[in-house]
mmCIF file of C-alpha atoms in Angstrom:
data_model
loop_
_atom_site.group_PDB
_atom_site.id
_atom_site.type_symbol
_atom_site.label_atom_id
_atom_site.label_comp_id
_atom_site.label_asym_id
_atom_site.label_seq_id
_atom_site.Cartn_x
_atom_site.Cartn_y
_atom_site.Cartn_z
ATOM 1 C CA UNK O 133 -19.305 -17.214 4.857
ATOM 2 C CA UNK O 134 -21.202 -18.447 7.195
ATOM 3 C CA UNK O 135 -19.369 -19.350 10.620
ATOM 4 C CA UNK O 136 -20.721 -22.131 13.445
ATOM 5 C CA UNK O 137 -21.055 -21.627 16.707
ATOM 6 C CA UNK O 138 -18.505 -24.109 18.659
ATOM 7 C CA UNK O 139 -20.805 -26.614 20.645
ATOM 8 C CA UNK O 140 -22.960 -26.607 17.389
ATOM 9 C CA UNK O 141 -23.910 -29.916 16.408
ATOM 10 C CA UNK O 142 -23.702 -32.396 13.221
ATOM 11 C CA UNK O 143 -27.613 -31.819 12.498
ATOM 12 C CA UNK O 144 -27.450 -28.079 12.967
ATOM 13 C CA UNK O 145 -24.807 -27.822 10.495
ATOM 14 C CA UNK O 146 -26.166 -30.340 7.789
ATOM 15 C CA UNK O 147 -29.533 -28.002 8.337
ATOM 16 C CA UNK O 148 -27.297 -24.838 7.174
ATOM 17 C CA UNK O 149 -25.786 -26.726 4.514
ATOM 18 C CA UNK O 150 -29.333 -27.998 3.235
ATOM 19 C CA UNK O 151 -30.707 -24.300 3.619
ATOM 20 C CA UNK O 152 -27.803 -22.402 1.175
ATOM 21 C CA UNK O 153 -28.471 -25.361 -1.034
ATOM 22 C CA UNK O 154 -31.751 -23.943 -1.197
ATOM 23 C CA UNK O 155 -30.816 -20.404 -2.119
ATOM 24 C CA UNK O 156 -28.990 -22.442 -4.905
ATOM 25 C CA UNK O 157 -25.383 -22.020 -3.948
ATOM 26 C CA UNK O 158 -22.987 -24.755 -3.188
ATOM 27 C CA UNK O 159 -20.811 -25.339 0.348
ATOM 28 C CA UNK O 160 -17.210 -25.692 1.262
ATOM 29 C CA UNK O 161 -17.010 -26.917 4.762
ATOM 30 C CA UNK O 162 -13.719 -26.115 6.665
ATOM 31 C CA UNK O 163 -13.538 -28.039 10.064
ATOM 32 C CA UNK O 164 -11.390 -26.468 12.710
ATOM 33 C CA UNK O 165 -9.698 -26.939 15.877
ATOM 34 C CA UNK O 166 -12.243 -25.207 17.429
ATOM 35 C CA UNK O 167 -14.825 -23.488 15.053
ATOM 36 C CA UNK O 168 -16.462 -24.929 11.720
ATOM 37 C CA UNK O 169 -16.811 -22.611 8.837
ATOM 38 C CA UNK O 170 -19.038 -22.832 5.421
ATOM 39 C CA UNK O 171 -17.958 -20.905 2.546
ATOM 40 C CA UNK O 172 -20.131 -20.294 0.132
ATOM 41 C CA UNK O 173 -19.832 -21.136 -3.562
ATOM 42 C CA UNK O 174 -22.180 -19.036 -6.254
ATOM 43 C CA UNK O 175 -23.313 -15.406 -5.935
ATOM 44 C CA UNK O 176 -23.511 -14.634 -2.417
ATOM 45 C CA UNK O 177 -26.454 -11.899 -3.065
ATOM 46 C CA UNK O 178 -28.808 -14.199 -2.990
ATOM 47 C CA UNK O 179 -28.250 -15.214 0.338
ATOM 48 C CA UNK O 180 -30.371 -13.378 3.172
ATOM 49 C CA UNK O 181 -27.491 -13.877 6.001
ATOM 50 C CA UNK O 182 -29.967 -11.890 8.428
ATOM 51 C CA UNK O 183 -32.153 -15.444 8.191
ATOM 52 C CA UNK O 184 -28.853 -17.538 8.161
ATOM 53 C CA UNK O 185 -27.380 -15.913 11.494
ATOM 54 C CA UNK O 186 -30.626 -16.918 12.978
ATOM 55 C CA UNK O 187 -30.568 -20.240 12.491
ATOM 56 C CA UNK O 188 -29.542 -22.855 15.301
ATOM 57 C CA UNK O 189 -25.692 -23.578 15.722
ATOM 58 C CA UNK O 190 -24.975 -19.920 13.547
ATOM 59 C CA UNK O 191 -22.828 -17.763 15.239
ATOM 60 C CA UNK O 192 -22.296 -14.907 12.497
ATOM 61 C CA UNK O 193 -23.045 -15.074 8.407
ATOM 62 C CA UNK O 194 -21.701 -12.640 6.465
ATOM 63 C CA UNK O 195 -20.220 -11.282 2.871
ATOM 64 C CA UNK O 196 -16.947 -11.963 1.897
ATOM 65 C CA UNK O 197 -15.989 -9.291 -0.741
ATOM 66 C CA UNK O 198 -13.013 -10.619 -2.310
ATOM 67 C CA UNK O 199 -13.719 -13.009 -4.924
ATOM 68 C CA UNK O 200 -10.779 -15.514 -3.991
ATOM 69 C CA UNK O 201 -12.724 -16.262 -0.509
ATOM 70 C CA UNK O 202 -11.895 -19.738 -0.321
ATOM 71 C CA UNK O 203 -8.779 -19.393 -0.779
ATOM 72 C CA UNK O 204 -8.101 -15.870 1.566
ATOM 73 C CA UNK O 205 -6.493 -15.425 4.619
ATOM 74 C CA UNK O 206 -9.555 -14.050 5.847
ATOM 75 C CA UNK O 207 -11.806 -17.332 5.548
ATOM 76 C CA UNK O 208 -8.984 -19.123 6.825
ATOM 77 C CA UNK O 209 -7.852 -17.261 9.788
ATOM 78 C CA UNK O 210 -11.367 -18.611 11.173
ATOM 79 C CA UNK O 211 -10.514 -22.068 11.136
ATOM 80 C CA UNK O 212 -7.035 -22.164 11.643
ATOM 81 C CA UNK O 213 -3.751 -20.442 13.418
ATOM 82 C CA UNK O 214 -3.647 -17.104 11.963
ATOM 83 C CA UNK O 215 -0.630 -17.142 9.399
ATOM 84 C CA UNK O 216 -0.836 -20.490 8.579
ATOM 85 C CA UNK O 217 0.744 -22.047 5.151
ATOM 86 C CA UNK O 218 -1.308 -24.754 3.476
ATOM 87 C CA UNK O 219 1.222 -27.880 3.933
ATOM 88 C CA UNK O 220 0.684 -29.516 1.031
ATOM 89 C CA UNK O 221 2.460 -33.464 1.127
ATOM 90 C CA UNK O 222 3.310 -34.972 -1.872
ATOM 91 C CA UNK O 223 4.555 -38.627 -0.980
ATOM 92 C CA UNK O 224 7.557 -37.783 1.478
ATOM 93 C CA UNK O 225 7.547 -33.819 0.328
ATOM 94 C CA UNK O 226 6.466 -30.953 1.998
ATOM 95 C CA UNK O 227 4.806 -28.080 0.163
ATOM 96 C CA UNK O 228 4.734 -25.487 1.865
ATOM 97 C CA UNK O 229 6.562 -26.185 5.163
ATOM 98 C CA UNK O 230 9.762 -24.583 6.589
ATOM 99 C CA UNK O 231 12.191 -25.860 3.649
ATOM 100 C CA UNK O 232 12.000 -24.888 0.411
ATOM 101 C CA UNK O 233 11.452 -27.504 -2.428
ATOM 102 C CA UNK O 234 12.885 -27.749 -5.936
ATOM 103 C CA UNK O 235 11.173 -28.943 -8.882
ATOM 104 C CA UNK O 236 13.682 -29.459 -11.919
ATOM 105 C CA UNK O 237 14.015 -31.273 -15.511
ATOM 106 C CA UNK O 238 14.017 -30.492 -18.965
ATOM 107 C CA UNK O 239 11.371 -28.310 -20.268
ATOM 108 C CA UNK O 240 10.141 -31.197 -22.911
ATOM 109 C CA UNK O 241 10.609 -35.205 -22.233
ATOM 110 C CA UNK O 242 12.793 -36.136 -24.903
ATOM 111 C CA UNK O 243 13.640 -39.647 -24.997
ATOM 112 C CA UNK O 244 13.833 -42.076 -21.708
ATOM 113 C CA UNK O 245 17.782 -42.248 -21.723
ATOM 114 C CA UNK O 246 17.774 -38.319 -21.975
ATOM 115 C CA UNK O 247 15.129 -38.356 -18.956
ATOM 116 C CA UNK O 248 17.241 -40.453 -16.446
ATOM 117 C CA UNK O 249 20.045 -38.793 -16.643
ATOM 118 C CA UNK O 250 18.611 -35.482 -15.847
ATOM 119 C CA UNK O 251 16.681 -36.758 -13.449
ATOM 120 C CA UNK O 252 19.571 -38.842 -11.654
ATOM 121 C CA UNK O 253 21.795 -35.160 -11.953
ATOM 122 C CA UNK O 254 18.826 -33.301 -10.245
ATOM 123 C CA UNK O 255 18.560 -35.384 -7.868
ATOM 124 C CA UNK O 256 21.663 -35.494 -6.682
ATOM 125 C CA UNK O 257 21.954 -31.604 -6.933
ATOM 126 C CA UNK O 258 18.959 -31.972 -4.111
ATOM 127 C CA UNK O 259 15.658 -31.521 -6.483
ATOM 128 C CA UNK O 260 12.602 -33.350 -4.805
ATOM 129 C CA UNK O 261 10.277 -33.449 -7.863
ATOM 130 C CA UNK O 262 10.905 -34.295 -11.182
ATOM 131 C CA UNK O 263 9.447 -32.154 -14.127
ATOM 132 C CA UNK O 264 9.019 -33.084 -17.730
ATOM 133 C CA UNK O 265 6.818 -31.952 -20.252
ATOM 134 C CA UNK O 266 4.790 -34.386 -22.734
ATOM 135 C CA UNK O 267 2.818 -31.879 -24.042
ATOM 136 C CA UNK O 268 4.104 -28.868 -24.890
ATOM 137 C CA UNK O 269 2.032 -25.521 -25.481
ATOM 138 C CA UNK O 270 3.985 -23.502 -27.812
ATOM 139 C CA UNK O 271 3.122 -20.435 -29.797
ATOM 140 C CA UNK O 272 4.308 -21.710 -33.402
ATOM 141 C CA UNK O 273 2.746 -24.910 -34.640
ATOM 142 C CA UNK O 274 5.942 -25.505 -36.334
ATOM 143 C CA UNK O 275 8.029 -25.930 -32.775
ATOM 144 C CA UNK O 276 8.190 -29.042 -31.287
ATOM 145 C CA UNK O 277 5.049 -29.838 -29.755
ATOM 146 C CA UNK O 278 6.342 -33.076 -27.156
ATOM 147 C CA UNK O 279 6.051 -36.405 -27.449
ATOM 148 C CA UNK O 280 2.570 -36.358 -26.728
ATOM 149 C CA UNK O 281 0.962 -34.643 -29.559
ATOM 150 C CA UNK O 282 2.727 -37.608 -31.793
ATOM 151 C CA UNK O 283 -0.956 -39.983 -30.162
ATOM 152 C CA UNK O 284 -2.034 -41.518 -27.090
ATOM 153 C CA UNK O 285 0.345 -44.233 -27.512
ATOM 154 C CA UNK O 286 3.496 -41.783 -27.449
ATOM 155 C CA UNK O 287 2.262 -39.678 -24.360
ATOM 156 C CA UNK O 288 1.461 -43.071 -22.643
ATOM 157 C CA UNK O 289 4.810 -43.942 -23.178
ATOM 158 C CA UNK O 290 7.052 -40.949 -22.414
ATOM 159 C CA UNK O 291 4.476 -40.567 -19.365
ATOM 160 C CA UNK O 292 5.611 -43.824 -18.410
ATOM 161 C CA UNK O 293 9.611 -43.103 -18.196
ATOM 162 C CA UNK O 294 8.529 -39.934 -16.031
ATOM 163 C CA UNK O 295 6.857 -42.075 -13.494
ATOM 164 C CA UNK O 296 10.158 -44.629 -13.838
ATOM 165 C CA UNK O 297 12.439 -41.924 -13.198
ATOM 166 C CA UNK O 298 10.173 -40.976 -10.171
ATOM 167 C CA UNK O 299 10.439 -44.368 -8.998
ATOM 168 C CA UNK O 300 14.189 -45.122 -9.637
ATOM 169 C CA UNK O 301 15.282 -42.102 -8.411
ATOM 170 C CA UNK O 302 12.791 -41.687 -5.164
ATOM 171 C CA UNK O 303 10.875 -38.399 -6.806
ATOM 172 C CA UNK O 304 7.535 -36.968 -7.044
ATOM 173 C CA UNK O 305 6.792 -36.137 -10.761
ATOM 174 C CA UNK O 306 4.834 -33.306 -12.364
ATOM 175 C CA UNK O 307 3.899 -32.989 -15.980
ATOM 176 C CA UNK O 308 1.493 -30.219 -17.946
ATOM 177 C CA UNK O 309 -1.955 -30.845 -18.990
ATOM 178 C CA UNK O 310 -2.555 -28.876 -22.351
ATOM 179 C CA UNK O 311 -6.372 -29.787 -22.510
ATOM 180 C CA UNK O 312 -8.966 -31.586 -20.812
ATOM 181 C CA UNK O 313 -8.696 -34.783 -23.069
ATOM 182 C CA UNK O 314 -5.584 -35.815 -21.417
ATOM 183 C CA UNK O 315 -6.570 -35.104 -18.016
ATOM 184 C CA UNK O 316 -7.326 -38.916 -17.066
ATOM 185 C CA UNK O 317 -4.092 -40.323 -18.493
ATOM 186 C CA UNK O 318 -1.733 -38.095 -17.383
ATOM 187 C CA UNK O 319 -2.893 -38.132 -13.818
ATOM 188 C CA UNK O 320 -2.473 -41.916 -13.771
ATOM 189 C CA UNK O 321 1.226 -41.732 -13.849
ATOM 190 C CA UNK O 322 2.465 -38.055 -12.431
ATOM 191 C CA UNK O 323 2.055 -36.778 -8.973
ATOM 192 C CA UNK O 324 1.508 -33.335 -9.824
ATOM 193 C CA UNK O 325 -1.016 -32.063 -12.061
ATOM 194 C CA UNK O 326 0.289 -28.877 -13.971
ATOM 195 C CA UNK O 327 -1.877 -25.821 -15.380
ATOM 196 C CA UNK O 328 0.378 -23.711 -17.343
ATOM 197 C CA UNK O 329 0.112 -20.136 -17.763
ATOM 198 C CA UNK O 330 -1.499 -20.145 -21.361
ATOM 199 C CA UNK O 331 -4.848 -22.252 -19.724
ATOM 200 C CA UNK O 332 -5.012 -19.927 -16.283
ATOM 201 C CA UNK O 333 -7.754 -18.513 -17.737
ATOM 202 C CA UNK O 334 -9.242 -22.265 -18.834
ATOM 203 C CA UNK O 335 -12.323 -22.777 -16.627
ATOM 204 C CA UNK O 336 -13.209 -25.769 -17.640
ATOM 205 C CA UNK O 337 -9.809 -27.334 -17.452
ATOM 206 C CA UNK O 338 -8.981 -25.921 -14.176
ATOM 207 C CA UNK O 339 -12.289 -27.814 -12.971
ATOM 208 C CA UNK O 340 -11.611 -31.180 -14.637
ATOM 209 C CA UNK O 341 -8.201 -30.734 -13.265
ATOM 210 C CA UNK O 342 -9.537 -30.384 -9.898
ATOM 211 C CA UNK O 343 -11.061 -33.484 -9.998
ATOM 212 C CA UNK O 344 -8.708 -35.524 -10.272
ATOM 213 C CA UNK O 345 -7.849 -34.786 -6.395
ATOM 214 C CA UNK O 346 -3.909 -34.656 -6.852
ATOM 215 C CA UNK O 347 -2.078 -31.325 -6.051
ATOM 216 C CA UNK O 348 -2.240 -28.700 -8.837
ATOM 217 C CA UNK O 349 0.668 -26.737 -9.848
ATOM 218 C CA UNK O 350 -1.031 -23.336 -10.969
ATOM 219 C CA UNK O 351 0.916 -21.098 -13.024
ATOM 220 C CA UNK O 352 0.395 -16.894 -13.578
ATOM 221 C CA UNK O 353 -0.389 -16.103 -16.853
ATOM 222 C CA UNK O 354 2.049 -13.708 -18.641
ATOM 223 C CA UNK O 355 -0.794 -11.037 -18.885
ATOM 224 C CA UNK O 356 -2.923 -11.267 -15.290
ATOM 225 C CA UNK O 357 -2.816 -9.232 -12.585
ATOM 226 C CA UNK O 358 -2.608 -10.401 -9.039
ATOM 227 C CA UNK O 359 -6.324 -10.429 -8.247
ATOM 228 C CA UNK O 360 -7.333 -12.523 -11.753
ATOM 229 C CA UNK O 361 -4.525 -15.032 -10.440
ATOM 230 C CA UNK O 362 -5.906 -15.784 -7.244
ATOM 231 C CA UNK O 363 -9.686 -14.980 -8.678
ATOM 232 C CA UNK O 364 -8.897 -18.212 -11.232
ATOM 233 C CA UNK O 365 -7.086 -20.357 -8.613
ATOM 234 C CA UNK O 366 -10.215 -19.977 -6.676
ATOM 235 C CA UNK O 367 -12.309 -22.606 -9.549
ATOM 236 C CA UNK O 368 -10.277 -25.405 -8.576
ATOM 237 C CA UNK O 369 -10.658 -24.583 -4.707
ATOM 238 C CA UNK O 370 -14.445 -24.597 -5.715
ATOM 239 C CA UNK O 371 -14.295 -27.910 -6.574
ATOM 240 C CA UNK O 372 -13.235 -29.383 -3.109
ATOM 241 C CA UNK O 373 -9.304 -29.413 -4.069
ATOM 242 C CA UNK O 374 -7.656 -26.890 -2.195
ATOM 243 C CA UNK O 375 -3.720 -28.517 -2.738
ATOM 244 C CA UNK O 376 -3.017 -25.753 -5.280
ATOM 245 C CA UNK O 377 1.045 -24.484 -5.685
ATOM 246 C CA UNK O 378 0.800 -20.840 -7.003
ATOM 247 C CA UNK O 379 4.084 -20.244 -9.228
ATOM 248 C CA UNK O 380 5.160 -16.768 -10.543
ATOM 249 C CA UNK O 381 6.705 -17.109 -13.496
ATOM 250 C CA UNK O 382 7.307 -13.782 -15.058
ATOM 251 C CA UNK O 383 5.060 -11.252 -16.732
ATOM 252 C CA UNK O 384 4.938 -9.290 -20.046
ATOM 253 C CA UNK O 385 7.754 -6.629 -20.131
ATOM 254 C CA UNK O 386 6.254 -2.911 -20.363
ATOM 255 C CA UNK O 387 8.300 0.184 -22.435
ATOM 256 C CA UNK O 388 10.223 0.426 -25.421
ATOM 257 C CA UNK O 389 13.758 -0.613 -26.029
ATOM 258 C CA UNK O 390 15.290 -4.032 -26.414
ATOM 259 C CA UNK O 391 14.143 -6.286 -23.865
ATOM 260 C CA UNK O 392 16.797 -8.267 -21.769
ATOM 261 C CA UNK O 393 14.942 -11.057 -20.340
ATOM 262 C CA UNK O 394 11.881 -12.790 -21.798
ATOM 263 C CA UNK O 395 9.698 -11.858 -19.322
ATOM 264 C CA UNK O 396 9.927 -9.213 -15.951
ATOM 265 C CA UNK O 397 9.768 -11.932 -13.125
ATOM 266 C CA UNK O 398 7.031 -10.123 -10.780
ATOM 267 C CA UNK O 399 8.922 -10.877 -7.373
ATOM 268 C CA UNK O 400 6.031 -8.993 -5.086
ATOM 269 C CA UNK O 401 3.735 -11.668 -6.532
ATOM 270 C CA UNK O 402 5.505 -13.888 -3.844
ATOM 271 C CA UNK O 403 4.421 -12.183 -0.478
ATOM 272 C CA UNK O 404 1.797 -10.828 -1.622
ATOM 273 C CA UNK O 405 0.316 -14.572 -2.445
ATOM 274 C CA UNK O 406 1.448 -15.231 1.140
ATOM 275 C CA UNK O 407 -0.333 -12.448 2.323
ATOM 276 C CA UNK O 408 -3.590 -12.759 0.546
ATOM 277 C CA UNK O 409 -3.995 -16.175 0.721
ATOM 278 C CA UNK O 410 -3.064 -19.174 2.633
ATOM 279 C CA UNK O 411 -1.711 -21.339 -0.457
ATOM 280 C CA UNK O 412 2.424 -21.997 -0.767
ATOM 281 C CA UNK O 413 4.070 -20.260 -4.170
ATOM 282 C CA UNK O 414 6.773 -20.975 -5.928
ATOM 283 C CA UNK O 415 8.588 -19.704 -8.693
ATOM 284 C CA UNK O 416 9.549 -19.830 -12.154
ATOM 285 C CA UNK O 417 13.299 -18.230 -12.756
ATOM 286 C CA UNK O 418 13.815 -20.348 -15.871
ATOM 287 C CA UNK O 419 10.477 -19.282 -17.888
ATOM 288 C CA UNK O 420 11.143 -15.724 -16.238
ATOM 289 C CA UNK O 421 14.293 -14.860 -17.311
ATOM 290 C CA UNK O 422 14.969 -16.902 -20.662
ATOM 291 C CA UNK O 423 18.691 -17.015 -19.931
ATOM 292 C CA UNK O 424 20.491 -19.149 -18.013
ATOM 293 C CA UNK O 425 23.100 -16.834 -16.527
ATOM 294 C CA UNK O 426 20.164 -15.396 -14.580
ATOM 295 C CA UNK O 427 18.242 -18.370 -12.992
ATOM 296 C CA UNK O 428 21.151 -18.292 -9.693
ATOM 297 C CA UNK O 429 20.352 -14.663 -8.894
ATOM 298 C CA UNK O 430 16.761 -14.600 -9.756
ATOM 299 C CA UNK O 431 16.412 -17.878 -7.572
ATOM 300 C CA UNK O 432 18.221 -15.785 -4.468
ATOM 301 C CA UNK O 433 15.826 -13.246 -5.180
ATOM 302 C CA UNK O 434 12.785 -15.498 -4.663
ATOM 303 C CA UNK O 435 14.049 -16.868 -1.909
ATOM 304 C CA UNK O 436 14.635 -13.976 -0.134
ATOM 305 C CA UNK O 437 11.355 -12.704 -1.148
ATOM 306 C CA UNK O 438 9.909 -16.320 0.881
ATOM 307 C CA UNK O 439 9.010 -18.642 -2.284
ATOM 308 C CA UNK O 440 8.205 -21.873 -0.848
ATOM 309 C CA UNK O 441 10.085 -23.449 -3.253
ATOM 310 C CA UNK O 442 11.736 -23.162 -7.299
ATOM 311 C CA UNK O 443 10.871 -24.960 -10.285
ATOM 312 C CA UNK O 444 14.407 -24.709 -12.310
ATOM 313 C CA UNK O 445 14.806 -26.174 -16.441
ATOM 314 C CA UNK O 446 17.729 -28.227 -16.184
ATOM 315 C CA UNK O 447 19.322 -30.585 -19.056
ATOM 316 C CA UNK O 448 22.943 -32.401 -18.953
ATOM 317 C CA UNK O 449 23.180 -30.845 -22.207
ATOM 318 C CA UNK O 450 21.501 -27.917 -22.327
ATOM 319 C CA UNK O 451 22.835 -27.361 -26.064
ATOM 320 C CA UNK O 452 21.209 -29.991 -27.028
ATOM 321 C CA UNK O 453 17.675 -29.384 -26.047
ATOM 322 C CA UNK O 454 14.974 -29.535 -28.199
ATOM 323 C CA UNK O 455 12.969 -26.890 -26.183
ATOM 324 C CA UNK O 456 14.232 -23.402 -24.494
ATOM 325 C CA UNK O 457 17.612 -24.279 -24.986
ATOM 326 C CA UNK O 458 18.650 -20.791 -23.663
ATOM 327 C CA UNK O 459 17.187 -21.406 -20.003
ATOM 328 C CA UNK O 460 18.868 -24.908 -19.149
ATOM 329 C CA UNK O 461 21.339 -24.931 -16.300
ATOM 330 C CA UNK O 462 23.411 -28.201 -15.866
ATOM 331 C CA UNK O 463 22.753 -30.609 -12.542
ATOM 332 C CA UNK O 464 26.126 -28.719 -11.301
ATOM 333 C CA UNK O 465 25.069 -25.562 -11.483
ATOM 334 C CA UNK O 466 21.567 -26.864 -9.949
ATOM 335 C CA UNK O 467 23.117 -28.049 -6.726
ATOM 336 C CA UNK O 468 25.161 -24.953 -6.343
ATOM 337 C CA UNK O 469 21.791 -23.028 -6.717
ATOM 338 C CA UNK O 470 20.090 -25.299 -4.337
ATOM 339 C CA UNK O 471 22.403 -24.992 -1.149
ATOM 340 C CA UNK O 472 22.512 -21.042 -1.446
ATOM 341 C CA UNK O 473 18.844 -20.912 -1.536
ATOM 342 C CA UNK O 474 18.824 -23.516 1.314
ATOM 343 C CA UNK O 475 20.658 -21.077 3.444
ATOM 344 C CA UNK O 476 18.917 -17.915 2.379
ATOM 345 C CA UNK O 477 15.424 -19.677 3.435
ATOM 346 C CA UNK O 478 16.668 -19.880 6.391
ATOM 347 C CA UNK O 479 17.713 -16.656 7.188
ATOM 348 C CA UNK O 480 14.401 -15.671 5.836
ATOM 349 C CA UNK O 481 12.347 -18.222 8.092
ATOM 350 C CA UNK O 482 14.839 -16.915 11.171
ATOM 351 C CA UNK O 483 13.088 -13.297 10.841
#
C-alpha cells in the first residue's frame, strides 16, 4: 500500500496512481478523514516501493502480506477510526451498525401467494430483508431446481413477486445468483446480490457480481478455511465494490459416527471476520444446522459471538416446502428468535 502524505495534493496523487499503473498493477483509492491511502491490486513484487516512497506527496509505501489487503483491518486502520465496521445501507437498513439485522424467507420462491405470506409473517416477527431463492443450486439434478431454471420468463416473473413483496411489505430483498448469465436480470429487481457457498470459489462470477455495484451477500463455502474466505471476498473488493456481508454458514463435519447436524456451524468465523477485516458478518443457523429445533440456540450463539445480523429459512408451512423442509421455522417462532437476539446484541455491544 502505498500511503499519502496529508497536505498532498490532487496532482501528486493522480502522479502515484499513473506510476503503479505503469508497473502494471491496478489502484484502490481510500480517502480519509485525514490521510489518503492506495492499495494496490496485482502482484505487489513488482513494485520498487523504495522509488514510490520517494515520490512527491508519499509518505511511506510498503508490502502488505496478507492477501485479503483491501479488505484488512490493517489497510483500513489508515484511513479510518481504528475498529471501525463497514456500515453498509441498504434503503433504510443498516449493515453493520449497532443493531443486528435479520434476513428471512423460504429457501426457494414458490408461488407469489406462498411468497406474501411469508414475507408479511417475517415481517411482522421484525425481519428487515426478505430472502427467496429463484435459482436454486442443489446437488441432485433431480431436486427442485426454482422457478428460474423453468426460462427467463419464469425467473422474470417469480423475481418480480420478490421485489412486490419488498415493496408491499417495506423490505429490502436478496436473491442467489447461480451463474453469471443471470447476473443482469436478477439485479434489476433484488437489493441484495447473493453468492452462495458452492460459487465462493467462482472468480469470474464474484467479479461480474461486483459490478453490478449493489451489496453482495458472500457466503463460506462448506470446505474453506478462514484465510481462502476472506482471500476470495477480496475479488469483488478488487473490483471497486467493497459492500460485501460475510455469512458463516456451517462447515463440513470431521470424525466418524452419525452426524447430528448437517453441517458444524464454525462460530469463531464470526470474530475472527471482525477481527481480520473491517466487513459486517452474519450468519447462517438454518443451512448450519439442518434442523429446526436448533436455529433459536444457534442464533443466541451468534449473537453472542457479535454477528451483525442472521439470515433465518422461514415458511408458514414449513411441511409444505418444496426445499429444506427440515430447517423452516414459522413467523412465530421467528419473532420469538428475533427479540432474544435483540437483547443479547445488546449486552454484547454494552461490553
Amino acid at each position: 500500500m502505498i500511503i499519502m502524505k496529508k497536505d498532498a495534493t490532487p496532482e501528486e496523487l493522480e502522479n502515484v496512481i499513473a506510476e503503479v499503473r505503469r508497473c502494471g498493477l491496478k489502484t484502490d483509492v481510500s480517502k480519509g478523514a485525514f490521510r489518503t491511502i492506495i492499495g494496490l491490486i496485482g502482484d505487489e513484487k513488482s513494485i520498487p516501493f523504495a522509488y514510490f516512497s520517494s515520490l512527491p506527496g508519499v509518505k511511506e509505501a510498503r508490502m502488505v502480506e496478507t492477501p485479503y489487503k483491501l479488505i484488512s483491518r490493517e489497510y483500513s486502520n489508515l484511513w479510518q477510526a481504528e475498529g471501525l465496521t463497514r456500515e453498509i445501507k441498504v434503503k433504510d437498513i443498516t449493515i453493520g451498525g449497532d443493531e443486528p439485522v435479520f434476513i428471512a424467507g423460504p429457501c426457494a420462491v414458490e408461488s407469489k401467494e406462498a411468497l406474501m405470506k411469508i414475507a408479511e409473517g417475517a415481517k411482522m416477527a421484525g425481519a428487515q430483508i426478505l430472502r427467496g431463492g429463484v435459482y436454486k443450486p442443489r446437488s441432485s439434478v433431480h431436486s427442485f431446481q426454482g422457478l428460474g431454471s423453468a426460462g427467463k420468463d419464469e425467473a422474470t416473473e417469480a423475481l418480480s413477486w420478490l421485489k412486490e413483496a419488498g415493496e408491499r411489505f417495506e423490505m429490502a430483498v436478496m436473491t442467489e445468483i447461480r451463474g453469471e448469465s443471470q447476473a443482469d436480470l436478477v439485479a434489476e429487481y433484488v437489493d441484495i446480490l447473493q453468492v452462495g457457498s458452492r460459487n465462493m470459489y467462482d472468480q469470474d462470477l464474484l467479479a461480474t457480481v461486483a459490478r453490478k455495484g449493489k451489496p453482495v451477500m458472500y457466503k463460506r463455502h462448506f470446505g474453506a478455511s478462514m484465510e481462502e474466505f476472506l482471500s476470495f471476498a477480496e475479488y469483488i473488493a478488487a473490483e471497486g465494490n467493497k459492500d460485501i456481508i460475510l455469512c458463516e454458514r456451517g462447515i463440513v463435519p470431521v470424525g466418524k459416527g452419525k452426524n447430528f447436524t448437517r453441517y458444524n456451524l464454525d462460530l469463531a468465523a464470526v470474530p475472527v471476520a471482525l477481527k481480520e477485516t473491517y466487513l459486517p458478518i452474519m450468519v447462517d443457523p438454518s443451512h448450519a444446522t439442518g434442523r429446526r429445533d436448533l436455529i433459536y440456540s444457534m442464533s443466541c450463539a451468534a449473537m453472542a459471538a457479535g454477528a451483525n445480523g442472521l439470515m433465518i429459512e422461514v415458511h408458514t408451512n414449513p411441511a409444505e416446502a418444496l426445499v429444506d423442509a427440515s430447517q423452516m421455522i414459522t413467523p412465530p417462532e421467528l419473532k420469538e428468535l428475533i427479540n432474544t437476539c435483540r437483547q443479547i446484541n445488546k449486552l454484547v455491544k454494552k461490553h
